[in-house]
Amino acid sequence: MSPITHTTLMLFGGVAGVLVLASAIGALLKWRVAHGAPHSVIDNLNARVNAWWVMVVVIGIAFAFGKLGVILLFYLVSFYALREFLSLTYTRRGDHLAMAAAFYVALPVQYFLVWIEWYGMFAIFIPVEVFLILPILSALGGDTQRFLERTSKVQWGLMVCVFCISHVPALLTLHIPGFEGRNLLLIAFLVIVVQGSDVLQYVWGKLMGKRKVAPELSPSKTWEGLIGGVASATLLGAALWWATPFAPWQAALMAFMICMMGFFGGLVMSAIKRDGGVKDWGTMIEGHGGMLDRLDSVIFAAPMYFHALHYWWVP
């Protein structure tokens, strides 16, 4: 059977339709409102839509290659995310061995464990084994200056950039009765809901936002945007129940959990950026900042989503 099912094609067709509409609206706004001149809001909107086209095409190609394509895609995502994270982290020469182990041992081994579907080791490899080994490697460098801070940052980078992100392709390893051969839809549901929540929070915030949720962490996030965006994305998730193993109310609950974890994950990642004195993690994706700027919601939502499925739907 082809890794892309009819339902998956329907979802991608729907997303493509939304992007075509968004591109048309952006072009119309550029012509009617900005008259072709630079306009910060409209230009930002168009840059985001263009970046979404690229991301959808990349994900679609990965889906076409099935499990191998998805694992390779998120392996590369984790690699570049970890590079962004550690580039903003205070490290010293004594950390080089630990960082090399993070990139060239922990990262590939984690994704290999996903490939062979060894859930028991996949779940504890980084939080237990790697967490104990990394400080040993740093200690061998003989540099004690800010040792705990440096070691903790490398550990935290592995957690958010490798361990958490690897839960997305790990969705393909779940064996849900009656849903065999359609696990790509679990990933599609996660991505559509979490990114839809981000977009809808942005839209509601621009339309009605007045009261800031956490102005010191993320000045653009408002209570109106949060409530409107999460409510809308929860309804979106419920509307996608037909592409999942869930009933409509279960899809709504799953979408709500994804949205809330994504929102709080965004706040945590914003706090790390503010601590580092930067606005964005990087400039890899035009209109979106760095890789981690687009993944901050997925990072916290993916493990919760995976384990909810693992413990409630897998016998």
Short mmCIF file of C-alpha atoms in Angstrom, two decimals:
data_model
loop_
_atom_site.label_atom_id
_atom_site.label_comp_id
_atom_site.label_asym_id
_atom_site.label_seq_id
_atom_site.Cartn_x
_atom_site.Cartn_y
_atom_site.Cartn_z
CA MET A 1 0.00 0.00 0.00
CA SER A 2 1.20 3.52 -0.75
CA PRO A 3 2.22 5.43 2.40
CA ILE A 4 -0.10 8.25 1.35
CA THR A 5 -3.76 7.28 1.68
CA HIS A 6 -6.79 8.91 0.12
CA THR A 7 -7.57 10.62 3.44
CA THR A 8 -4.04 12.02 3.63
CA LEU A 9 -4.40 13.42 0.12
CA MET A 10 -7.69 15.02 1.12
CA LEU A 11 -6.00 16.73 4.07
CA PHE A 12 -3.14 18.00 1.94
CA GLY A 13 -5.63 19.18 -0.66
CA GLY A 14 -7.50 21.12 2.00
CA VAL A 15 -4.30 22.69 3.32
CA ALA A 16 -3.23 23.60 -0.22
CA GLY A 17 -6.62 25.20 -0.82
CA VAL A 18 -6.26 27.32 2.32
CA LEU A 19 -2.77 28.39 1.25
CA VAL A 20 -3.99 29.32 -2.24
CA LEU A 21 -6.69 31.46 -0.63
CA ALA A 22 -4.16 33.01 1.78
CA SER A 23 -1.77 33.78 -1.08
CA ALA A 24 -4.58 35.42 -3.06
CA ILE A 25 -5.64 37.52 -0.06
CA GLY A 26 -2.05 38.57 0.57
CA ALA A 27 -1.58 39.62 -3.06
CA LEU A 28 -4.88 41.53 -2.99
CA LEU A 29 -3.96 43.33 0.22
CA LYS A 30 -0.55 44.22 -1.21
CA TRP A 31 -2.25 45.71 -4.28
CA ARG A 32 -5.30 47.38 -2.73
CA VAL A 33 -3.96 48.50 0.67
CA ALA A 34 -0.20 48.90 0.25
CA HIS A 35 -0.34 49.76 -3.47
CA GLY A 36 2.80 47.70 -3.98
CA ALA A 37 4.78 49.70 -1.42
CA PRO A 38 6.44 48.11 1.65
CA HIS A 39 3.96 47.40 4.45
CA SER A 40 5.18 45.68 7.62
CA VAL A 41 2.02 43.72 8.47
CA ILE A 42 1.13 42.68 4.91
CA ASP A 43 4.72 41.85 4.02
CA ASN A 44 5.01 39.75 7.18
CA LEU A 45 1.78 37.94 6.28
CA ASN A 46 2.99 37.17 2.75
CA ALA A 47 6.38 35.98 4.04
CA ARG A 48 4.62 33.62 6.43
CA VAL A 49 2.37 32.25 3.69
CA ASN A 50 5.37 31.69 1.40
CA ALA A 51 7.21 29.90 4.19
CA TRP A 52 4.15 27.72 4.78
CA TRP A 53 4.18 26.70 1.11
CA VAL A 54 7.77 25.53 1.50
CA MET A 55 7.04 23.65 4.73
CA VAL A 56 3.96 21.92 3.31
CA VAL A 57 5.89 20.80 0.22
CA VAL A 58 8.75 19.45 2.36
CA ILE A 59 6.38 17.58 4.66
CA GLY A 60 4.48 16.24 1.66
CA ILE A 61 7.69 14.86 0.12
CA ALA A 62 8.60 13.23 3.44
CA PHE A 63 5.13 11.68 3.67
CA ALA A 64 5.54 10.29 0.14
CA PHE A 65 8.54 8.26 1.34
CA GLY A 66 6.64 6.95 4.35
CA LYS A 67 8.31 6.07 7.63
CA LEU A 68 11.87 6.51 6.37
CA GLY A 69 11.15 9.91 4.86
CA VAL A 70 9.44 11.20 8.01
CA ILE A 71 12.22 9.98 10.32
CA LEU A 72 14.91 11.52 8.12
CA LEU A 73 13.01 14.81 7.93
CA PHE A 74 12.67 15.13 11.69
CA TYR A 75 16.24 13.94 12.21
CA LEU A 76 17.37 16.94 10.15
CA VAL A 77 14.89 19.19 11.96
CA SER A 78 16.33 18.09 15.32
CA PHE A 79 19.89 18.60 14.07
CA TYR A 80 19.28 22.19 12.95
CA ALA A 81 17.15 22.95 16.01
CA LEU A 82 19.91 21.70 18.32
CA ARG A 83 22.46 23.76 16.42
CA GLU A 84 20.29 26.88 16.86
CA PHE A 85 19.82 26.17 20.55
CA LEU A 86 23.48 25.58 21.34
CA SER A 87 24.60 28.54 19.23
CA LEU A 88 22.82 30.78 21.75
CA THR A 89 24.11 28.83 24.74
CA TYR A 90 27.13 29.72 26.85
CA THR A 91 29.69 26.95 26.41
CA ARG A 92 33.43 26.55 26.86
CA ARG A 93 36.18 24.36 25.44
CA GLY A 94 35.53 21.78 28.14
CA ASP A 95 32.04 21.18 26.70
CA HIS A 96 33.21 20.20 23.23
CA LEU A 97 33.26 16.46 23.95
CA ALA A 98 29.75 16.56 25.44
CA MET A 99 28.43 18.61 22.50
CA ALA A 100 30.01 16.22 20.01
CA ALA A 101 28.32 13.33 21.82
CA ALA A 102 24.99 15.19 21.67
CA PHE A 103 25.17 15.73 17.90
CA TYR A 104 26.86 12.54 16.73
CA VAL A 105 25.78 9.93 19.28
CA ALA A 106 22.62 10.91 21.18
CA LEU A 107 20.81 12.40 18.17
CA PRO A 108 21.28 9.51 15.70
CA VAL A 109 20.77 6.84 18.37
CA GLN A 110 17.46 8.41 19.44
CA TYR A 111 16.13 8.34 15.88
CA PHE A 112 17.49 4.83 15.33
CA LEU A 113 15.46 3.72 18.35
CA VAL A 114 12.39 5.28 16.72
CA TRP A 115 13.18 3.43 13.48
CA ILE A 116 13.41 0.02 15.17
CA GLU A 117 10.39 0.87 17.38
CA TRP A 118 12.16 0.11 20.68
CA TYR A 119 9.79 2.15 22.81
CA GLY A 120 11.27 1.24 26.19
CA MET A 121 14.75 2.51 25.30
CA PHE A 122 13.44 5.40 23.19
CA ALA A 123 11.55 6.73 26.23
CA ILE A 124 14.53 6.68 28.64
CA PHE A 125 17.67 6.96 26.50
CA ILE A 126 18.04 10.76 26.63
CA PRO A 127 16.30 11.54 29.97
CA VAL A 128 18.32 8.89 31.84
CA GLU A 129 21.41 7.51 30.11
CA VAL A 130 22.44 10.62 28.18
CA PHE A 131 21.67 12.92 31.11
CA LEU A 132 24.12 10.96 33.24
CA ILE A 133 26.84 10.63 30.60
CA LEU A 134 26.94 14.26 29.40
CA PRO A 135 28.13 15.73 32.74
CA ILE A 136 30.82 13.07 32.88
CA LEU A 137 32.09 14.11 29.46
CA SER A 138 32.05 17.78 30.46
CA ALA A 139 33.85 17.01 33.73
CA LEU A 140 36.59 15.27 31.77
CA GLY A 141 37.29 18.65 30.18
CA GLY A 142 38.53 19.86 33.56
CA ASP A 143 36.73 23.23 33.36
CA THR A 144 34.65 24.02 36.47
CA GLN A 145 33.61 27.57 35.58
CA ARG A 146 29.78 27.73 35.53
CA PHE A 147 29.86 23.95 35.17
CA LEU A 148 26.29 23.23 36.29
CA GLU A 149 24.86 25.97 34.06
CA ARG A 150 26.78 24.79 31.00
CA THR A 151 25.92 21.13 31.49
CA SER A 152 22.24 21.86 32.14
CA LYS A 153 21.93 23.87 28.95
CA VAL A 154 23.34 21.09 26.79
CA GLN A 155 21.00 18.63 28.52
CA TRP A 156 18.01 20.93 28.05
CA GLY A 157 18.92 21.41 24.38
CA LEU A 158 18.82 17.66 23.84
CA MET A 159 15.50 17.39 25.63
CA VAL A 160 13.66 20.01 23.60
CA CYS A 161 15.42 19.61 20.24
CA VAL A 162 15.85 15.85 20.08
CA PHE A 163 13.80 13.99 22.70
CA CYS A 164 10.62 16.04 22.32
CA ILE A 165 10.77 16.48 18.54
CA SER A 166 11.48 12.77 18.02
CA HIS A 167 8.00 12.04 19.39
CA VAL A 168 6.55 13.31 16.10
CA PRO A 169 7.95 10.49 13.90
CA ALA A 170 7.46 8.12 16.84
CA LEU A 171 3.72 8.45 16.16
CA LEU A 172 4.33 6.12 13.21
CA THR A 173 5.31 3.33 15.61
CA LEU A 174 1.96 3.23 17.40
CA HIS A 175 -0.21 0.20 16.64
CA ILE A 176 -3.79 1.39 17.04
CA PRO A 177 -6.43 -1.28 16.31
CA GLY A 178 -8.49 -0.41 13.25
CA PHE A 179 -6.12 2.41 12.24
CA GLU A 180 -3.33 0.36 10.69
CA GLY A 181 -1.44 1.95 7.81
CA ARG A 182 -2.79 5.45 8.51
CA ASN A 183 -0.43 6.74 11.19
CA LEU A 184 0.73 9.58 8.94
CA LEU A 185 -2.66 11.10 9.70
CA LEU A 186 -1.74 11.28 13.39
CA ILE A 187 1.20 13.51 12.46
CA ALA A 188 -0.96 15.56 10.10
CA PHE A 189 -3.53 16.10 12.87
CA LEU A 190 -0.83 17.28 15.30
CA VAL A 191 0.80 19.67 12.81
CA ILE A 192 -2.49 21.14 11.53
CA VAL A 193 -3.90 21.71 15.02
CA VAL A 194 -0.77 23.11 16.65
CA GLN A 195 0.16 25.38 13.75
CA GLY A 196 -3.47 26.30 13.21
CA SER A 197 -3.64 27.34 16.85
CA ASP A 198 -0.59 29.57 16.42
CA VAL A 199 -2.09 31.25 13.34
CA LEU A 200 -5.53 31.67 14.89
CA GLN A 201 -4.08 33.10 18.10
CA TYR A 202 -2.19 35.61 15.96
CA VAL A 203 -5.35 36.54 14.02
CA TRP A 204 -7.57 36.86 17.09
CA GLY A 205 -4.85 38.83 18.84
CA LYS A 206 -4.60 41.29 15.95
CA LEU A 207 -8.38 41.66 15.72
CA MET A 208 -9.29 41.89 19.40
CA GLY A 209 -6.15 41.62 21.53
CA LYS A 210 -5.83 44.12 24.38
CA ARG A 211 -4.75 42.36 27.57
CA LYS A 212 -1.27 40.81 27.56
CA VAL A 213 -0.81 37.29 28.90
CA ALA A 214 2.90 37.56 29.71
CA PRO A 215 4.30 40.88 28.44
CA GLU A 216 7.80 40.18 29.76
CA LEU A 217 8.01 36.88 27.86
CA SER A 218 5.96 37.41 24.70
CA PRO A 219 4.47 40.91 24.25
CA SER A 220 2.38 39.84 21.26
CA LYS A 221 0.37 37.19 23.13
CA THR A 222 -2.97 38.39 24.50
CA TRP A 223 -5.78 36.76 26.44
CA GLU A 224 -8.19 37.49 23.59
CA GLY A 225 -5.84 35.84 21.12
CA LEU A 226 -5.28 32.85 23.41
CA ILE A 227 -8.97 32.20 24.09
CA GLY A 228 -10.10 32.83 20.52
CA GLY A 229 -7.23 30.89 18.97
CA VAL A 230 -7.47 27.85 21.25
CA ALA A 231 -11.26 27.70 20.92
CA SER A 232 -11.04 27.94 17.13
CA ALA A 233 -8.25 25.36 16.87
CA THR A 234 -10.16 23.01 19.18
CA LEU A 235 -13.14 23.22 16.83
CA LEU A 236 -10.74 22.64 13.92
CA GLY A 237 -9.44 19.50 15.62
CA ALA A 238 -12.98 18.28 16.27
CA ALA A 239 -13.81 18.86 12.59
CA LEU A 240 -10.87 16.63 11.62
CA TRP A 241 -12.09 13.65 13.67
CA TRP A 242 -12.79 11.71 10.46
CA ALA A 243 -9.04 11.57 9.75
CA THR A 244 -8.21 10.14 13.19
CA PRO A 245 -9.08 7.15 15.38
CA PHE A 246 -11.00 9.56 17.66
CA ALA A 247 -14.68 10.33 18.10
CA PRO A 248 -15.49 14.05 17.58
CA TRP A 249 -15.43 14.82 21.32
CA GLN A 250 -12.16 12.93 21.73
CA ALA A 251 -10.63 14.85 18.81
CA ALA A 252 -11.75 18.09 20.47
CA LEU A 253 -10.15 17.12 23.80
CA MET A 254 -6.95 16.03 22.07
CA ALA A 255 -6.84 19.28 20.10
CA PHE A 256 -7.42 21.34 23.26
CA MET A 257 -4.54 19.57 25.02
CA ILE A 258 -2.28 20.11 21.99
CA CYS A 259 -3.19 23.82 21.86
CA MET A 260 -2.59 24.44 25.55
CA MET A 261 0.71 22.56 25.64
CA GLY A 262 1.75 24.40 22.48
CA PHE A 263 0.91 27.76 24.04
CA PHE A 264 2.80 27.10 27.28
CA GLY A 265 5.68 25.61 25.31
CA GLY A 266 5.86 28.84 23.34
CA LEU A 267 6.08 30.81 26.59
CA VAL A 268 8.90 28.61 27.88
CA MET A 269 10.89 28.94 24.66
CA SER A 270 10.27 32.71 24.68
CA ALA A 271 11.65 32.87 28.22
CA ILE A 272 14.82 31.09 27.05
CA LYS A 273 15.18 33.56 24.16
CA ARG A 274 14.69 36.56 26.44
CA ASP A 275 17.28 35.13 28.82
CA GLY A 276 19.66 34.92 25.86
CA GLY A 277 18.83 38.47 24.79
CA VAL A 278 17.47 37.58 21.33
CA LYS A 279 14.11 38.00 19.60
CA ASP A 280 14.34 34.98 17.30
CA TRP A 281 16.30 31.75 17.38
CA GLY A 282 17.58 32.37 13.87
CA THR A 283 16.72 33.45 10.33
CA MET A 284 16.43 30.08 8.63
CA ILE A 285 12.76 30.47 7.64
CA GLU A 286 11.76 33.79 6.07
CA GLY A 287 8.96 35.43 8.05
CA HIS A 288 9.18 32.82 10.81
CA GLY A 289 12.63 33.30 12.36
CA GLY A 290 14.63 30.17 13.05
CA MET A 291 13.71 26.49 13.12
CA LEU A 292 12.90 26.64 16.83
CA ASP A 293 10.63 29.66 16.35
CA ARG A 294 8.27 27.42 14.36
CA LEU A 295 8.74 24.37 16.56
CA ASP A 296 8.26 25.86 20.01
CA SER A 297 4.61 24.77 20.14
CA VAL A 298 5.27 21.31 18.68
CA ILE A 299 8.10 20.67 21.15
CA PHE A 300 5.81 20.59 24.17
CA ALA A 301 2.71 19.24 22.45
CA ALA A 302 4.24 16.21 20.71
CA PRO A 303 5.26 14.15 23.80
CA MET A 304 1.91 14.71 25.52
CA TYR A 305 0.03 13.79 22.33
CA PHE A 306 2.16 10.68 21.80
CA HIS A 307 1.73 9.41 25.35
CA ALA A 308 -2.00 10.11 25.37
CA LEU A 309 -2.29 7.94 22.27
CA HIS A 310 0.10 5.32 23.64
CA TYR A 311 -1.70 4.81 26.92
CA TRP A 312 -5.31 5.23 25.81
CA TRP A 313 -5.47 3.85 22.25
CA VAL A 314 -2.69 1.25 22.07
CA PRO A 315 -3.67 -2.07 23.69
#
